[in-house]
Amino acid sequence: SIYNHTTGCPMGGSCSAQYASLVLNYLERDVDWSTLPPICRYGDNYLLFMSPSWTPVRGSCVPPPPPTTSPQLFMSKVKRVIEKASSMKLTVEGWGKSIPFLESQIFFTNG
């Protein structure tokens, strides 16, 4: 059987990635990125860079984590801030010294 796509942008089409980027840019318009740790978005994947030395700008909606805070707890706070501002549902796929990202493995070292 053949599916007749009548609305939206077909997934896998030649302009799907550009369309997704436009939609995400629109949804992210109310996120104040200056109040969050450094974040990189590639397509629909976010990569958050966090170190113990990170300090937020004045007026940050996510205060720096105390030394006793677990990465999971801090990540959940950052996730809530982005979800609230963008009305998107985010999924945390990993954290630590080695994480999967875009079908690759990223390793973090001290040097």
Coordinates of N, CA and C in Angstrom, one line a residue, residues 5-106:
H5 N 1.1 11.3 1.8 CA 1.4 12.4 2.8 C 0.8 13.7 2.3
T6 N -0.1 14.2 3.1 CA -0.9 15.4 2.7 C -0.5 16.6 3.5
T7 N 0.1 16.5 4.7 CA 0.5 17.7 5.5 C 1.9 17.5 6.0
G8 N 2.5 18.6 6.3 CA 3.8 18.6 7.0 C 4.9 18.3 6.0
C9 N 6.1 18.1 6.5 CA 7.3 17.8 5.7 C 7.6 16.3 5.9
P10 N 7.8 15.6 4.8 CA 8.0 14.2 4.9 C 9.4 13.9 5.5
M11 N 9.5 13.0 6.4 CA 10.7 12.6 7.1 C 11.6 11.9 6.0
G12 N 12.9 12.3 6.0 CA 13.8 11.7 5.1 C 13.8 12.4 3.7
G13 N 13.0 13.4 3.6 CA 13.0 14.2 2.4 C 14.2 15.1 2.3
S14 N 14.5 15.7 1.1 CA 15.7 16.5 0.9 C 15.7 17.8 1.8
C15 N 14.6 18.2 2.3 CA 14.6 19.4 3.1 C 14.2 19.1 4.6
S16 N 14.1 17.9 4.9 CA 13.7 17.5 6.3 C 14.6 18.1 7.4
A17 N 15.9 18.0 7.2 CA 16.9 18.5 8.2 C 16.8 20.0 8.4
Q18 N 16.7 20.7 7.2 CA 16.5 22.2 7.3 C 15.2 22.6 8.0
Y19 N 14.2 21.9 7.6 CA 12.9 22.2 8.2 C 12.9 21.9 9.7
A20 N 13.5 20.8 10.1 CA 13.6 20.5 11.6 C 14.4 21.6 12.3
S21 N 15.5 22.1 11.7 CA 16.3 23.1 12.3 C 15.5 24.4 12.4
L22 N 14.7 24.8 11.4 CA 13.8 26.0 11.5 C 12.8 25.8 12.7
V23 N 12.2 24.7 12.8 CA 11.2 24.4 13.8 C 11.9 24.5 15.2
L24 N 13.1 23.9 15.4 CA 13.8 24.0 16.6 C 14.2 25.4 17.0
N25 N 14.7 26.1 16.0 CA 15.0 27.6 16.2 C 13.8 28.3 16.7
Y26 N 12.6 28.1 16.2 CA 11.4 28.7 16.6 C 11.1 28.3 18.0
L27 N 11.1 27.0 18.3 CA 10.8 26.6 19.7 C 11.8 27.1 20.7
E28 N 13.0 27.3 20.3 CA 14.0 27.7 21.3 C 14.1 29.2 21.5
R29 N 13.2 30.0 20.8 CA 13.3 31.4 20.8 C 13.2 32.0 22.3
D30 N 12.6 31.3 23.2 CA 12.4 31.9 24.5 C 13.4 31.3 25.5
V31 N 14.3 30.5 25.1 CA 15.4 29.9 26.0 C 16.5 30.9 26.1
D32 N 16.8 31.3 27.3 CA 17.9 32.3 27.6 C 19.2 31.4 27.8
W33 N 19.9 31.2 26.7 CA 21.0 30.3 26.7 C 22.2 30.9 27.5
S34 N 22.2 32.2 27.7 CA 23.3 32.8 28.5 C 23.2 32.4 30.0
T35 N 22.1 31.9 30.4 CA 21.9 31.5 31.8 C 22.2 30.0 32.0
L36 N 22.6 29.3 31.0 CA 22.8 27.8 31.1 C 24.3 27.5 30.8
P37 N 24.7 26.4 31.2 CA 26.1 25.9 30.9 C 26.2 25.9 29.3
P38 N 27.4 25.9 28.8 CA 27.6 25.8 27.3 C 26.9 24.6 26.7
I39 N 26.1 24.8 25.7 CA 25.3 23.8 25.1 C 25.5 23.9 23.6
C40 N 25.6 22.8 22.9 CA 25.8 22.7 21.5 C 24.6 21.9 20.9
R41 N 24.0 22.4 19.9 CA 22.9 21.6 19.2 C 23.3 21.3 17.8
Y42 N 23.2 20.0 17.5 CA 23.5 19.5 16.1 C 22.2 18.8 15.7
G43 N 21.5 19.3 14.7 CA 20.2 18.7 14.4 C 19.3 18.8 15.5
D44 N 18.8 17.7 16.0 CA 17.9 17.8 17.2 C 18.5 17.1 18.4
N45 N 19.9 17.2 18.4 CA 20.6 16.6 19.6 C 21.3 17.8 20.3
Y46 N 21.2 17.8 21.6 CA 21.9 18.8 22.4 C 23.1 18.1 23.1
L47 N 24.2 18.8 23.2 CA 25.3 18.4 24.0 C 25.7 19.5 25.0
L48 N 25.6 19.1 26.3 CA 25.8 20.1 27.4 C 27.2 19.9 27.9
F49 N 28.0 20.9 27.9 CA 29.4 20.9 28.5 C 29.4 21.5 29.9
M50 N 29.7 20.7 30.8 CA 29.7 21.1 32.2 C 31.0 20.7 32.9
S51 N 31.5 21.6 33.7 CA 32.7 21.3 34.5 C 32.5 21.9 35.8
P52 N 33.3 21.4 36.8 CA 33.1 22.0 38.2 C 33.4 23.4 38.3
S53 N 34.2 24.0 37.3 CA 34.5 25.4 37.4 C 33.5 26.3 36.7
W54 N 32.4 25.8 36.1 CA 31.5 26.6 35.5 C 30.7 27.5 36.5
T55 N 30.6 28.8 36.1 CA 29.9 29.7 36.9 C 28.9 30.4 36.0
P56 N 27.6 30.5 36.4 CA 26.6 31.2 35.5 C 26.8 32.7 35.5
V57 N 26.2 33.3 34.5 CA 26.1 34.7 34.4 C 25.1 35.2 35.5
R58 N 25.2 36.5 35.8 CA 24.3 37.0 36.8 C 22.9 36.9 36.4
G59 N 22.0 36.5 37.3 CA 20.6 36.3 37.0 C 20.3 34.9 36.4
S60 N 21.2 34.0 36.5 CA 21.0 32.7 35.9 C 19.8 32.0 36.5
C61 N 19.1 31.3 35.6 CA 17.9 30.5 36.1 C 18.4 29.1 36.6
V62 N 19.6 28.8 36.3 CA 20.2 27.5 36.8 C 21.4 27.8 37.6
P63 N 21.4 27.9 38.9 CA 22.6 28.2 39.7 C 23.6 27.1 39.6
P64 N 24.9 27.4 39.8 CA 25.9 26.3 39.7 C 25.7 25.3 40.7
P65 N 26.0 24.0 40.4 CA 25.7 23.0 41.4 C 26.7 23.0 42.5
P66 N 26.3 22.8 43.8 CA 27.2 22.7 44.9 C 28.0 21.4 44.6
P67 N 29.2 21.4 45.3 CA 30.1 20.2 45.0 C 29.4 18.9 45.4
T68 N 28.4 18.9 46.2 CA 27.8 17.6 46.6 C 26.7 17.2 45.7
T69 N 26.3 18.0 44.7 CA 25.2 17.7 43.8 C 25.6 16.7 42.8
S70 N 24.7 15.7 42.6 CA 25.0 14.7 41.6 C 24.8 15.3 40.2
P71 N 25.5 14.8 39.2 CA 25.3 15.3 37.8 C 23.9 15.0 37.3
Q72 N 23.3 14.0 37.8 CA 21.9 13.7 37.4 C 20.9 14.7 37.9
L73 N 21.1 15.2 39.1 CA 20.2 16.2 39.7 C 20.4 17.5 38.9
F74 N 21.6 17.9 38.7 CA 21.9 19.2 38.0 C 21.4 19.1 36.6
M75 N 21.6 18.0 35.9 CA 21.1 17.8 34.5 C 19.6 17.9 34.5
S76 N 18.9 17.4 35.5 CA 17.4 17.4 35.5 C 16.9 18.9 35.6
K77 N 17.7 19.7 36.4 CA 17.3 21.1 36.5 C 17.5 21.9 35.1
V78 N 18.6 21.6 34.5 CA 18.9 22.2 33.2 C 17.8 21.8 32.2
K79 N 17.5 20.5 32.2 CA 16.4 19.9 31.3 C 15.1 20.6 31.5
R80 N 14.7 20.8 32.8 CA 13.4 21.5 33.1 C 13.4 22.9 32.6
V81 N 14.5 23.6 32.7 CA 14.5 25.0 32.2 C 14.3 25.0 30.7
I82 N 15.0 24.2 30.0 CA 14.9 24.2 28.5 C 13.5 23.7 28.1
E83 N 13.0 22.7 28.8 CA 11.6 22.2 28.4 C 10.5 23.2 28.7
K84 N 10.7 24.0 29.8 CA 9.7 25.0 30.1 C 9.7 26.1 29.1
A85 N 10.9 26.6 28.7 CA 11.0 27.7 27.8 C 10.6 27.3 26.4
S86 N 10.8 26.1 26.0 CA 10.7 25.7 24.6 C 9.4 24.8 24.3
S87 N 8.8 24.3 25.4 CA 7.6 23.4 25.2 C 8.0 22.1 24.5
M88 N 9.3 21.7 24.6 CA 9.7 20.5 24.0 C 10.0 19.5 25.1
K89 N 9.9 18.2 24.8 CA 10.2 17.1 25.7 C 11.6 16.6 25.4
L90 N 12.5 16.7 26.4 CA 13.9 16.3 26.2 C 14.1 14.9 26.8
T91 N 15.1 14.2 26.3 CA 15.5 12.9 26.9 C 17.0 13.0 27.1
V92 N 17.4 12.7 28.3 CA 18.8 12.6 28.6 C 19.3 11.2 28.3
E93 N 20.3 11.2 27.5 CA 20.8 9.9 27.0 C 22.1 9.4 27.8
G94 N 22.7 10.3 28.4 CA 23.9 9.9 29.2 C 24.7 11.1 29.7
W95 N 25.6 10.8 30.6 CA 26.5 11.9 31.2 C 27.7 11.1 31.7
G96 N 28.8 11.8 31.9 CA 30.0 11.2 32.5 C 31.2 11.5 31.7
K97 N 32.2 10.7 31.9 CA 33.5 10.9 31.2 C 33.5 10.4 29.8
S98 N 32.4 9.6 29.4 CA 32.3 9.1 28.1 C 30.8 9.0 27.8
I99 N 30.4 9.7 26.7 CA 28.9 9.7 26.4 C 28.7 9.4 24.9
P100 N 27.6 8.8 24.6 CA 27.3 8.6 23.2 C 26.6 9.9 22.6
F101 N 27.0 10.2 21.4 CA 26.5 11.4 20.8 C 26.6 11.3 19.3
L102 N 25.4 11.3 18.6 CA 25.4 11.2 17.2 C 26.1 9.9 16.6
E103 N 25.8 8.8 17.2 CA 26.3 7.5 16.8 C 27.9 7.5 16.9
S104 N 28.4 8.3 17.8 CA 29.8 8.3 18.2 C 29.9 8.2 19.7
Q105 N 31.2 8.1 20.1 CA 31.4 8.1 21.6 C 32.4 9.2 21.9
I106 N 32.0 10.1 22.8 CA 32.8 11.3 23.1 C 33.5 11.0 24.5

